[in-house]
N, CA, C and O of each residue as an XYZ file, in Angstrom:
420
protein
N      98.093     31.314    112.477
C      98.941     32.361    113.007
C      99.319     33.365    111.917
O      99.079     34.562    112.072
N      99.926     32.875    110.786
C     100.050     34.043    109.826
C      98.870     34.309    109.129
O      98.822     35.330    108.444
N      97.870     33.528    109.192
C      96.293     34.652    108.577
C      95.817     36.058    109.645
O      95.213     37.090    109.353
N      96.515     35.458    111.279
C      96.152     36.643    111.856
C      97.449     37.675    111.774
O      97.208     38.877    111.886
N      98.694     37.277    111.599
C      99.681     38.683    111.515
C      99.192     39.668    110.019
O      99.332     40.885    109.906
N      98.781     39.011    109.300
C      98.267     39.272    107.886
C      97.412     40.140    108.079
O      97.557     41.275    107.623
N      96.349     39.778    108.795
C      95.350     40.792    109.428
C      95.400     42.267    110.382
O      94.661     43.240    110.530
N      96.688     41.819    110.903
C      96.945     42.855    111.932
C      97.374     44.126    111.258
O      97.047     45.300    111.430
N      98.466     43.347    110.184
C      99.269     43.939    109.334
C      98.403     45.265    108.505
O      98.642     46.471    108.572
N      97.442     44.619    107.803
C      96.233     45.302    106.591
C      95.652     46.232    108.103
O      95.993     47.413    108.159
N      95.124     45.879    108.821
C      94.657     46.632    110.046
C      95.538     48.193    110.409
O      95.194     49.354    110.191
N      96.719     47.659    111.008
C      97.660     48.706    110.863
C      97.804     49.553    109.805
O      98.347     50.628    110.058
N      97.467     49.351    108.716
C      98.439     49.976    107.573
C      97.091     50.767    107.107
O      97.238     51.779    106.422
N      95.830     50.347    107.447
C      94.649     51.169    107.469
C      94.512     52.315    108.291
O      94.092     53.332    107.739
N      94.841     52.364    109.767
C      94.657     52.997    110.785
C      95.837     53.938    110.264
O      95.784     55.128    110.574
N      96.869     53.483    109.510
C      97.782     54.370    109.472
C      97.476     55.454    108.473
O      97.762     56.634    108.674
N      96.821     54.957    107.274
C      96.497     55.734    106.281
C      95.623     57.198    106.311
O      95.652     58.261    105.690
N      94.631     56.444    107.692
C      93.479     57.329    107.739
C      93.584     58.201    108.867
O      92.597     58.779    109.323
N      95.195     58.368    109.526
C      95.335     59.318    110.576
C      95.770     60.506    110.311
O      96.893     60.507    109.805
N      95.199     61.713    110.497
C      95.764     62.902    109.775
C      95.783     62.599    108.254
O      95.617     61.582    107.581
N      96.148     64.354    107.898
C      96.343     64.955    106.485
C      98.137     65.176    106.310
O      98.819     65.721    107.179
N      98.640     64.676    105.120
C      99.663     64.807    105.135
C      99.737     65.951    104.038
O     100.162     65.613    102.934
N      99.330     67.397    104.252
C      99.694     68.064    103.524
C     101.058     68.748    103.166
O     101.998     68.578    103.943
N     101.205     69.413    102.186
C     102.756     69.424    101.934
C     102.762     71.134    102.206
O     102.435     71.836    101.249
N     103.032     71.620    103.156
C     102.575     73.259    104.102
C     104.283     73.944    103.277
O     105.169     73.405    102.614
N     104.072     75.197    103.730
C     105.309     75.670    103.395
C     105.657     76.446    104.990
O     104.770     76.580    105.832
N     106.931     76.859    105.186
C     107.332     77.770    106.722
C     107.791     78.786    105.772
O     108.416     78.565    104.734
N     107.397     79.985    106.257
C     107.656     81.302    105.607
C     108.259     82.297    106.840
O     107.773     82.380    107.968
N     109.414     83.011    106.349
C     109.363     83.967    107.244
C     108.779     84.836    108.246
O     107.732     85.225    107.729
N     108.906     85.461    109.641
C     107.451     86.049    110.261
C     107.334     87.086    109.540
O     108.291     87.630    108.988
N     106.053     87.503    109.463
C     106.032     88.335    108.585
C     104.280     88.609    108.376
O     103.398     87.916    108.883
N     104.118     89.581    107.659
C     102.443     89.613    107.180
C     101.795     88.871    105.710
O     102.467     89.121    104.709
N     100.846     88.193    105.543
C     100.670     87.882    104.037
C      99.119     87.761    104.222
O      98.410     87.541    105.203
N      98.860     88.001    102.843
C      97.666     87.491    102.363
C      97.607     86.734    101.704
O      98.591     86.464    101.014
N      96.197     85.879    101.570
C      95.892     84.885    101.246
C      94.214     84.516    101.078
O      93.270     85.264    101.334
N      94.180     83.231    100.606
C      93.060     82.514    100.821
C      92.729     81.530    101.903
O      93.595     80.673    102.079
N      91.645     81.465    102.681
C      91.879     80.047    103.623
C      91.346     79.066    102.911
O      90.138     78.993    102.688
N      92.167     78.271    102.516
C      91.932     77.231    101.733
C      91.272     76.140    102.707
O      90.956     75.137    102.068
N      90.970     76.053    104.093
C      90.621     74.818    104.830
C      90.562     75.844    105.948
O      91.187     76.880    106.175
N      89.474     75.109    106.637
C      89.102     75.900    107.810
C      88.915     74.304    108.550
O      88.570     73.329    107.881
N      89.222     74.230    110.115
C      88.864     73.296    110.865
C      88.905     73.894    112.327
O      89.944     74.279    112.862
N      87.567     73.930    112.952
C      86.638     74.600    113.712
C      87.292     73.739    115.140
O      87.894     74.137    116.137
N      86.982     72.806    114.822
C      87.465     71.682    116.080
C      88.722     71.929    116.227
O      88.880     72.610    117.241
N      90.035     71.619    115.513
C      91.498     72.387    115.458
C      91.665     73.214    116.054
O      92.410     73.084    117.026
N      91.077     74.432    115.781
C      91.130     75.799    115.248
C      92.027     75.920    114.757
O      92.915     76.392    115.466
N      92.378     75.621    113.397
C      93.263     75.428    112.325
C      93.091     76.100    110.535
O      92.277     75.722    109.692
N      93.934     76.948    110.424
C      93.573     77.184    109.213
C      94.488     76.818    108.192
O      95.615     76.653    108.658
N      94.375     76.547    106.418
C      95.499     76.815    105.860
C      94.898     77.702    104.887
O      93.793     77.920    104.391
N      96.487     78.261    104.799
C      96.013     79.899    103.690
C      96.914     79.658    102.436
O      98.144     79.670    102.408
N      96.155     79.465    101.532
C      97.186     79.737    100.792
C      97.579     81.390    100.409
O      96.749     82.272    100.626
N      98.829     81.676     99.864
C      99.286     82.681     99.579
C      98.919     82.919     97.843
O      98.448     82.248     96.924
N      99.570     84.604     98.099
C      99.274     84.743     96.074
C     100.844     84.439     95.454
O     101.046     84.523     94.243
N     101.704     84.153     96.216
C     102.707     83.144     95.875
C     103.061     81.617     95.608
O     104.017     80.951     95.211
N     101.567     81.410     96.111
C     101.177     79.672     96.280
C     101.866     78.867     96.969
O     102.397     77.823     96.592
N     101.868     79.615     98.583
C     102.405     78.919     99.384
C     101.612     78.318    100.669
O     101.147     79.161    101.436
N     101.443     77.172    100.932
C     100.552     76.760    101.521
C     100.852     76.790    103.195
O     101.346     75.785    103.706
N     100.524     78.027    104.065
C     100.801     78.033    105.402
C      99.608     77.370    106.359
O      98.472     77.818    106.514
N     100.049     76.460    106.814
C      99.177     76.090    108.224
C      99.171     76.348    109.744
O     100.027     75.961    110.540
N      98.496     76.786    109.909
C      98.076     78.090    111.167
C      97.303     76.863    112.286
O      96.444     76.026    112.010
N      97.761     77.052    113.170
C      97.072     76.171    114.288
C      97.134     77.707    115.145
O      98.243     78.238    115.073
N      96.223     78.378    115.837
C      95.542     79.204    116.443
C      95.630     79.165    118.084
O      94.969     78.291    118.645
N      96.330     79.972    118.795
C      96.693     79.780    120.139
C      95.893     80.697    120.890
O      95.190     81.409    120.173
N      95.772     80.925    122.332
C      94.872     81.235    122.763
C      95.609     82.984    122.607
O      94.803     83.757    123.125
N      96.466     83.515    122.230
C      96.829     84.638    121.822
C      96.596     85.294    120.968
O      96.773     86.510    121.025
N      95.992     84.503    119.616
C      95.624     84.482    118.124
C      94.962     85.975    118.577
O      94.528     86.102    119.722
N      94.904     87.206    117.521
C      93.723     87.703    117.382
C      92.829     87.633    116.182
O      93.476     87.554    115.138
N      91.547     87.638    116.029
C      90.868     87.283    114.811
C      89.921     88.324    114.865
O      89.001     88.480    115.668
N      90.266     89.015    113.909
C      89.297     90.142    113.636
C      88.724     90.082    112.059
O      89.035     89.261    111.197
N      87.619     91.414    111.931
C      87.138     91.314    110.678
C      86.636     93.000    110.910
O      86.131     93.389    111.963
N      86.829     93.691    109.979
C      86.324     95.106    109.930
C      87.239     95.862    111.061
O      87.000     97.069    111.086
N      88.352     95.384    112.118
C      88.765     95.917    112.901
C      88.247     95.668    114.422
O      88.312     96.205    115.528
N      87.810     94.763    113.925
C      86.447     94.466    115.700
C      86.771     93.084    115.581
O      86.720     92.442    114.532
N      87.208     92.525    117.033
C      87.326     91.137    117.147
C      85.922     90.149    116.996
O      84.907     90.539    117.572
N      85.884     88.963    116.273
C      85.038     87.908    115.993
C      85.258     86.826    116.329
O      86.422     86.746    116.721
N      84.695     85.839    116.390
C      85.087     84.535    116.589
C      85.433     83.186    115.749
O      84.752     83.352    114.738
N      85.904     82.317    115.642
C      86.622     81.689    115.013
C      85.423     81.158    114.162
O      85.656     80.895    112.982
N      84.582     81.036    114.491
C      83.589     80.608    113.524
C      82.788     81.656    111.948
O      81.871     81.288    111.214
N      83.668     83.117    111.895
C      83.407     83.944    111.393
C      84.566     83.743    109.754
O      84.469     84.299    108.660
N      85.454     82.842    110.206
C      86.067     82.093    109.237
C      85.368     81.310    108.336
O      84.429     80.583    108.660
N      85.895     81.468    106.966
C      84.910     80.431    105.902
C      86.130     80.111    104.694
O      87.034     80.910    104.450
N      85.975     78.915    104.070
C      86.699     78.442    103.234
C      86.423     79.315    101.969
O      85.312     79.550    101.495
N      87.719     79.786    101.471
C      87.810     80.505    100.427
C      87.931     82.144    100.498
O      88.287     82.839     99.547
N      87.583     82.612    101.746
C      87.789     83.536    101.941
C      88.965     84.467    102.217
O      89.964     83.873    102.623
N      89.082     85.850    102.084
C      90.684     86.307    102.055
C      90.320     87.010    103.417
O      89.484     87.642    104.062
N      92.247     86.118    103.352
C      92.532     87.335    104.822
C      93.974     87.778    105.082
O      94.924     87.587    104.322
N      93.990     88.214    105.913
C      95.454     88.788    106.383
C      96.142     88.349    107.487
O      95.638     88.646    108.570
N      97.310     87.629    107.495
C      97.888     86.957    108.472
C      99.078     87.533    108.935
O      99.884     87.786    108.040
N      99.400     87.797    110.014
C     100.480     88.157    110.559
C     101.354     86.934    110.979
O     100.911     87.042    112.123
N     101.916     86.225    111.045
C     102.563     85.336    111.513
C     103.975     85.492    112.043
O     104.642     86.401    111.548
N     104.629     84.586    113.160
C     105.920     84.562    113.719
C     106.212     82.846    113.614
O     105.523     81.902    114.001
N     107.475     82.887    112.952
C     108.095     81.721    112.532
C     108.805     81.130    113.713
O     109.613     81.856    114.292
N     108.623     79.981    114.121
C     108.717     79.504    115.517
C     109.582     78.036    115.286
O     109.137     76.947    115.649
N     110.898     78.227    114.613
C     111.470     76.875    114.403
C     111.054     76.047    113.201
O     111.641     76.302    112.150
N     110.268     75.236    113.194
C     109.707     74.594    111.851
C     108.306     74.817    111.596
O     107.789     74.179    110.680
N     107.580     75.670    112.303
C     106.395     76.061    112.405
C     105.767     77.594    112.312
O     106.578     78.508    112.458
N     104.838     77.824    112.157
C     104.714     79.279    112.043
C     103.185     79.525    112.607
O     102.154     79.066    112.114
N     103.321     80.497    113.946
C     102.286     80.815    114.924
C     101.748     82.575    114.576
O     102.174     83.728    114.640
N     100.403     81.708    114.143
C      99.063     83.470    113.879
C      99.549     84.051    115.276
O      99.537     83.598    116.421
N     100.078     85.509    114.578
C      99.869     86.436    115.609
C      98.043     87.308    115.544
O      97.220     87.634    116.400
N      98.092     87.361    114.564
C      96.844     88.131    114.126
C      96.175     87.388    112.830
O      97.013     86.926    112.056
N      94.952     87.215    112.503
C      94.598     87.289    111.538
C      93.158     87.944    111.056
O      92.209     87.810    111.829
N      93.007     88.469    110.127
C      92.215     89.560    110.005
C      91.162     89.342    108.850
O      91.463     89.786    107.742
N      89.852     88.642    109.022
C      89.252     88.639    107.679
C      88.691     89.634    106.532
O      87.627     90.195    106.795
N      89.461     89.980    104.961
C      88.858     90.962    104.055
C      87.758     91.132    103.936
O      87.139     92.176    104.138
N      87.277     89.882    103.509
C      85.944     90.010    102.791
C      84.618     88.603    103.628
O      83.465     88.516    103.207
């Protein structure tokens, strides 16, 4: 009996480890910034940007998002890690929702 709670235990504490990213994000005022997307996740549609303040915002993408590049809307797959862009964001309680985001380069 306790070789199997033992087991359950290491089991659990695995499943727990490997669920999600516990990154350490920052909430910023709404507001506009630039940045880098430091992580792109396609499946999500999730970005994080860092700032040139080194603040790490994470963007989960609603069906309102706009995503443009040159001024002409694109699709989320036109996103790439490392690349700069421009985020508009609205601060929503402990979270902060892309109004726009706009790729530079």
């Amino acid at each position: 009996m306790k070789k199997s709670i033992a087991m359950l235990a290491i089991a659990g504490l695995s499943l727990f480890a490997s669920c999600g990213e516990n990154k350490d994000t920052d909430v910023v005022e709404s507001g506009t910034y630039q940045g880098k997307a430091e992580e792109v996740d396609a499946d999500e549609k999730e970005i994080y940007v860092r700032t040139a303040d080194d603040k790490l915002l994470e963007l989960y993408f609603t069906d309102n998002t706009q995503l443009t590049k040159d001024g002409a809307a694109v699709e989320f797959d036109a996103l790439h890690e490392g690349g700069n862009v421009e985020v508009k964001v609205e601060k929503k309680g402990n979270r902060l929702e892309p109004i726009s985001v706009s790729i530079l380069d």
